[in-house]
CSV table of C-alpha atoms in Angstrom, one decimal:
chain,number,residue,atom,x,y,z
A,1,UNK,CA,-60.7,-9.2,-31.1
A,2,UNK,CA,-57.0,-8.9,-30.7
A,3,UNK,CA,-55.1,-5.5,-29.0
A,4,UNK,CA,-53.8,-4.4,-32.4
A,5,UNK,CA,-57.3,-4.3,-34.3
A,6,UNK,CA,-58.9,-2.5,-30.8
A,7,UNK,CA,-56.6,0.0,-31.0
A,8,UNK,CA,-57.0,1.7,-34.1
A,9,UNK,CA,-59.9,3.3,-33.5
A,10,UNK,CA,-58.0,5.6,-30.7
A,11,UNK,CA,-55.0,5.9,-33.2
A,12,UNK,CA,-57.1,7.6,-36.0
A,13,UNK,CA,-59.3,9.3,-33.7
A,14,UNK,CA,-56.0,11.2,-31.6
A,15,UNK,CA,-54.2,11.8,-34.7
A,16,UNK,CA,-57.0,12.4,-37.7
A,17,UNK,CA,-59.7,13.9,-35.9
A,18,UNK,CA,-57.9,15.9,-33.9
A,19,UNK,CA,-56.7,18.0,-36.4
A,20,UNK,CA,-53.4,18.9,-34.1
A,21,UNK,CA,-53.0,15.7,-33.2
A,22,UNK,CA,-50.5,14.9,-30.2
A,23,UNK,CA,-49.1,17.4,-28.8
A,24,UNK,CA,-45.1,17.2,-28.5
A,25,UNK,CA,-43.7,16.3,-25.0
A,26,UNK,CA,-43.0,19.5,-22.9
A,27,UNK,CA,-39.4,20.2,-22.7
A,28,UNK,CA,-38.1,21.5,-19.2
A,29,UNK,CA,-35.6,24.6,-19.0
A,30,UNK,CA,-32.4,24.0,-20.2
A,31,UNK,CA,-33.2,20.4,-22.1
A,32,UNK,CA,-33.1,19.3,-25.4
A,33,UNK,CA,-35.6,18.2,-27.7
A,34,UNK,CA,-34.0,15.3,-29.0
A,35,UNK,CA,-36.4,15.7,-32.1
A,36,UNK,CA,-36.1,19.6,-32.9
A,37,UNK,CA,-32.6,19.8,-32.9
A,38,UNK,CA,-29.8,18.4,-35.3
A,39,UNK,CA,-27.1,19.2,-32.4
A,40,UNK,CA,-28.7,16.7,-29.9
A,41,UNK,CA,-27.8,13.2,-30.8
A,42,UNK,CA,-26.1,12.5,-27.6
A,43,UNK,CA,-29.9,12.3,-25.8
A,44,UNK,CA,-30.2,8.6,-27.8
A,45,UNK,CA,-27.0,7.6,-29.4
A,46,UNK,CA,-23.5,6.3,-27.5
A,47,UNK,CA,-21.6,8.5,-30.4
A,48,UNK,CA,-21.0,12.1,-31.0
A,49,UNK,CA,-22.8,14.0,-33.5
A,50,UNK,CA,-18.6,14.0,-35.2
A,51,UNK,CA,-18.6,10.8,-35.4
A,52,UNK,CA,-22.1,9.6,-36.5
A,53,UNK,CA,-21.8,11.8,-39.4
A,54,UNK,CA,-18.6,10.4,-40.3
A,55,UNK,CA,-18.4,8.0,-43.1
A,56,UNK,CA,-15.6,6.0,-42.0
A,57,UNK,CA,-17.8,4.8,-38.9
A,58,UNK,CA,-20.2,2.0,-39.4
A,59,UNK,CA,-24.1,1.9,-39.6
A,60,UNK,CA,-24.0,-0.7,-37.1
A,61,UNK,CA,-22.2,1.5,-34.5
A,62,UNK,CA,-24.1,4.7,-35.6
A,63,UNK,CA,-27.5,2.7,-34.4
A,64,UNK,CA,-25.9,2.1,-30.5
A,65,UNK,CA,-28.4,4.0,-28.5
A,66,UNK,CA,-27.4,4.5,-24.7
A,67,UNK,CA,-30.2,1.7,-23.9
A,68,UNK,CA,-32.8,0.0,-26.0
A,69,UNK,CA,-35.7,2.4,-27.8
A,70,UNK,CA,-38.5,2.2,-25.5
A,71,UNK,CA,-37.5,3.4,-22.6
A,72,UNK,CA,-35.0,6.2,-24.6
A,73,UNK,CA,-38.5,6.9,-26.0
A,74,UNK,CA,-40.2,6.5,-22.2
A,75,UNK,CA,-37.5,9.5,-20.5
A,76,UNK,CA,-39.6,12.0,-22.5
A,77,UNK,CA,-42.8,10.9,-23.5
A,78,UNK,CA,-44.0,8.6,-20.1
A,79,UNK,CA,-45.8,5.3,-20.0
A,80,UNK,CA,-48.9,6.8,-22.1
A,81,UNK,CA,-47.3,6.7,-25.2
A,82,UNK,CA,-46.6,3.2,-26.5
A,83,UNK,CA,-49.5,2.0,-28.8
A,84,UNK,CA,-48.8,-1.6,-29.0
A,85,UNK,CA,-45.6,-1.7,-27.8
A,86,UNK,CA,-44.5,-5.0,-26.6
A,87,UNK,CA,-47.2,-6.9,-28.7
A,88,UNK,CA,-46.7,-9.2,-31.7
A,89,UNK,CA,-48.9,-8.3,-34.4
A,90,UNK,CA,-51.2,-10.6,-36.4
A,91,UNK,CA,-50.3,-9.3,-39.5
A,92,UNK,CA,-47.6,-6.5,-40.6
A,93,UNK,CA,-48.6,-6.1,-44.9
A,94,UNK,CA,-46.2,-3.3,-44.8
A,95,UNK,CA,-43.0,-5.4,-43.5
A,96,UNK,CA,-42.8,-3.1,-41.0
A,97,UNK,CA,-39.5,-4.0,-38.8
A,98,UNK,CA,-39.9,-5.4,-35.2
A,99,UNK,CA,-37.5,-6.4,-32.1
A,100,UNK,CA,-35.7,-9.6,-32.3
A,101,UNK,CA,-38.5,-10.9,-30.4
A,102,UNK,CA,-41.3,-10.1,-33.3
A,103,UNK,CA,-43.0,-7.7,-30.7
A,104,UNK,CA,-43.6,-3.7,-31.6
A,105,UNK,CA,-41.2,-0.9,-30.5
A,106,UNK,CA,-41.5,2.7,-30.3
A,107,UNK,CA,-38.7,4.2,-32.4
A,108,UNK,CA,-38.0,0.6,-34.5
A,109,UNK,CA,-41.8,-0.4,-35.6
A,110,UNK,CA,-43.7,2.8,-36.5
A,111,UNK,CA,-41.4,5.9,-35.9
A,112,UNK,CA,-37.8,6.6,-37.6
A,113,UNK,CA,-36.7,9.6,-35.8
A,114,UNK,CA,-35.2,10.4,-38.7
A,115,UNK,CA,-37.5,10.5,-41.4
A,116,UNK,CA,-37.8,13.6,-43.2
A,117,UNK,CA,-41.0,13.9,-46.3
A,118,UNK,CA,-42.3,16.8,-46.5
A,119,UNK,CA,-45.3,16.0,-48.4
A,120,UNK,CA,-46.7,14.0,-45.9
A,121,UNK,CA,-46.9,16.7,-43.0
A,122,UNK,CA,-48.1,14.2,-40.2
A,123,UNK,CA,-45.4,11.9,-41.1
A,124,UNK,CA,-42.5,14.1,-40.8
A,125,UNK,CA,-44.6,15.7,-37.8
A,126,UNK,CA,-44.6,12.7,-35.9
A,127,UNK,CA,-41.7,10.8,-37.2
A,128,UNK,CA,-43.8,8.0,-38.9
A,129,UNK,CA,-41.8,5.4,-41.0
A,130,UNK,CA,-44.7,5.8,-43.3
A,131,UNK,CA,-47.5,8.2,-43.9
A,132,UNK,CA,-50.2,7.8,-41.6
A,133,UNK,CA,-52.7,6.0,-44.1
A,134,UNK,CA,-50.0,3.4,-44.3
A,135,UNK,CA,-48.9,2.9,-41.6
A,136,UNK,CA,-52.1,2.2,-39.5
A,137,UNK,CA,-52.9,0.0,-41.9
A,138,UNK,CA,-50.5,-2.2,-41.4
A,139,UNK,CA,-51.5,-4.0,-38.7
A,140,UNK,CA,-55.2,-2.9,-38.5
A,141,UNK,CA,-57.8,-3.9,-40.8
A,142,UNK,CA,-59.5,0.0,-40.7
């Protein structure tokens, strides 16, 4: 039984059961949460906030984070998170993207920091690309 298909059962369990699900990272005095405020692009991207909202910049340049996703994800979150991350999945029915390598990434595979659906609560909650019955599903069989 591969890594991916083991998983799941911890995925559904932490965020299903739970009924709060993960809670979000504590944020020391004085920091930013990168992911509760529109002001605070500078924690992951090279450009200003000006900038990135400009439309004469390009979406290639807006992407430039100050290093690659994981470990922008790791400063705040710690080597606990990071379900899959680094493995290549058997099978990805939702076309989910991966690294250039075909392995998993925090902030490329399964979250979009900025995905906003407010019908799907634990989506926009935990900044899934897709909701949470999708998602999961993707690589896992149940």
């Amino acid at each position: 039984m591969s890594f991916v298909k083991q998983g799941i059962g911890a995925c559904v369990a932490v965020l299903v059961f739970s009924g709060t699900g993960i809670a979000a990272p504590e944020v020391p005095d004085g920091a930013v949460n990168p992911h509760a405020s529109p002001e605070s692009c500078g924690v992951c991207h090279v450009l200003p906030k000006e900038k990135l909202g400009s439309f004469f910049v390009a979406n290639a340049t807006k992407r430039q984070l100050l290093t690659n996703p994981v470990a922008l994800c790791r400063q705040c979150h710690g080597m606990e998170f990071g379900h899959g991350i680094g493995m290549k999945p058997e099978m990805n029915r939702e076309s989910l993207p991966l690294a250039e390598d075909r392995t998993i990434t925090c902030a490329i595979t399964c979250h979009a920091m900025h995905v906003k659906n407010p019908d799907h609560q634990e989506q926009e909650r935990y900044h899934l690309r897709l909701p949470l019955s999708k998602i999961c599903l993707s690589c896992h069989e149940k």
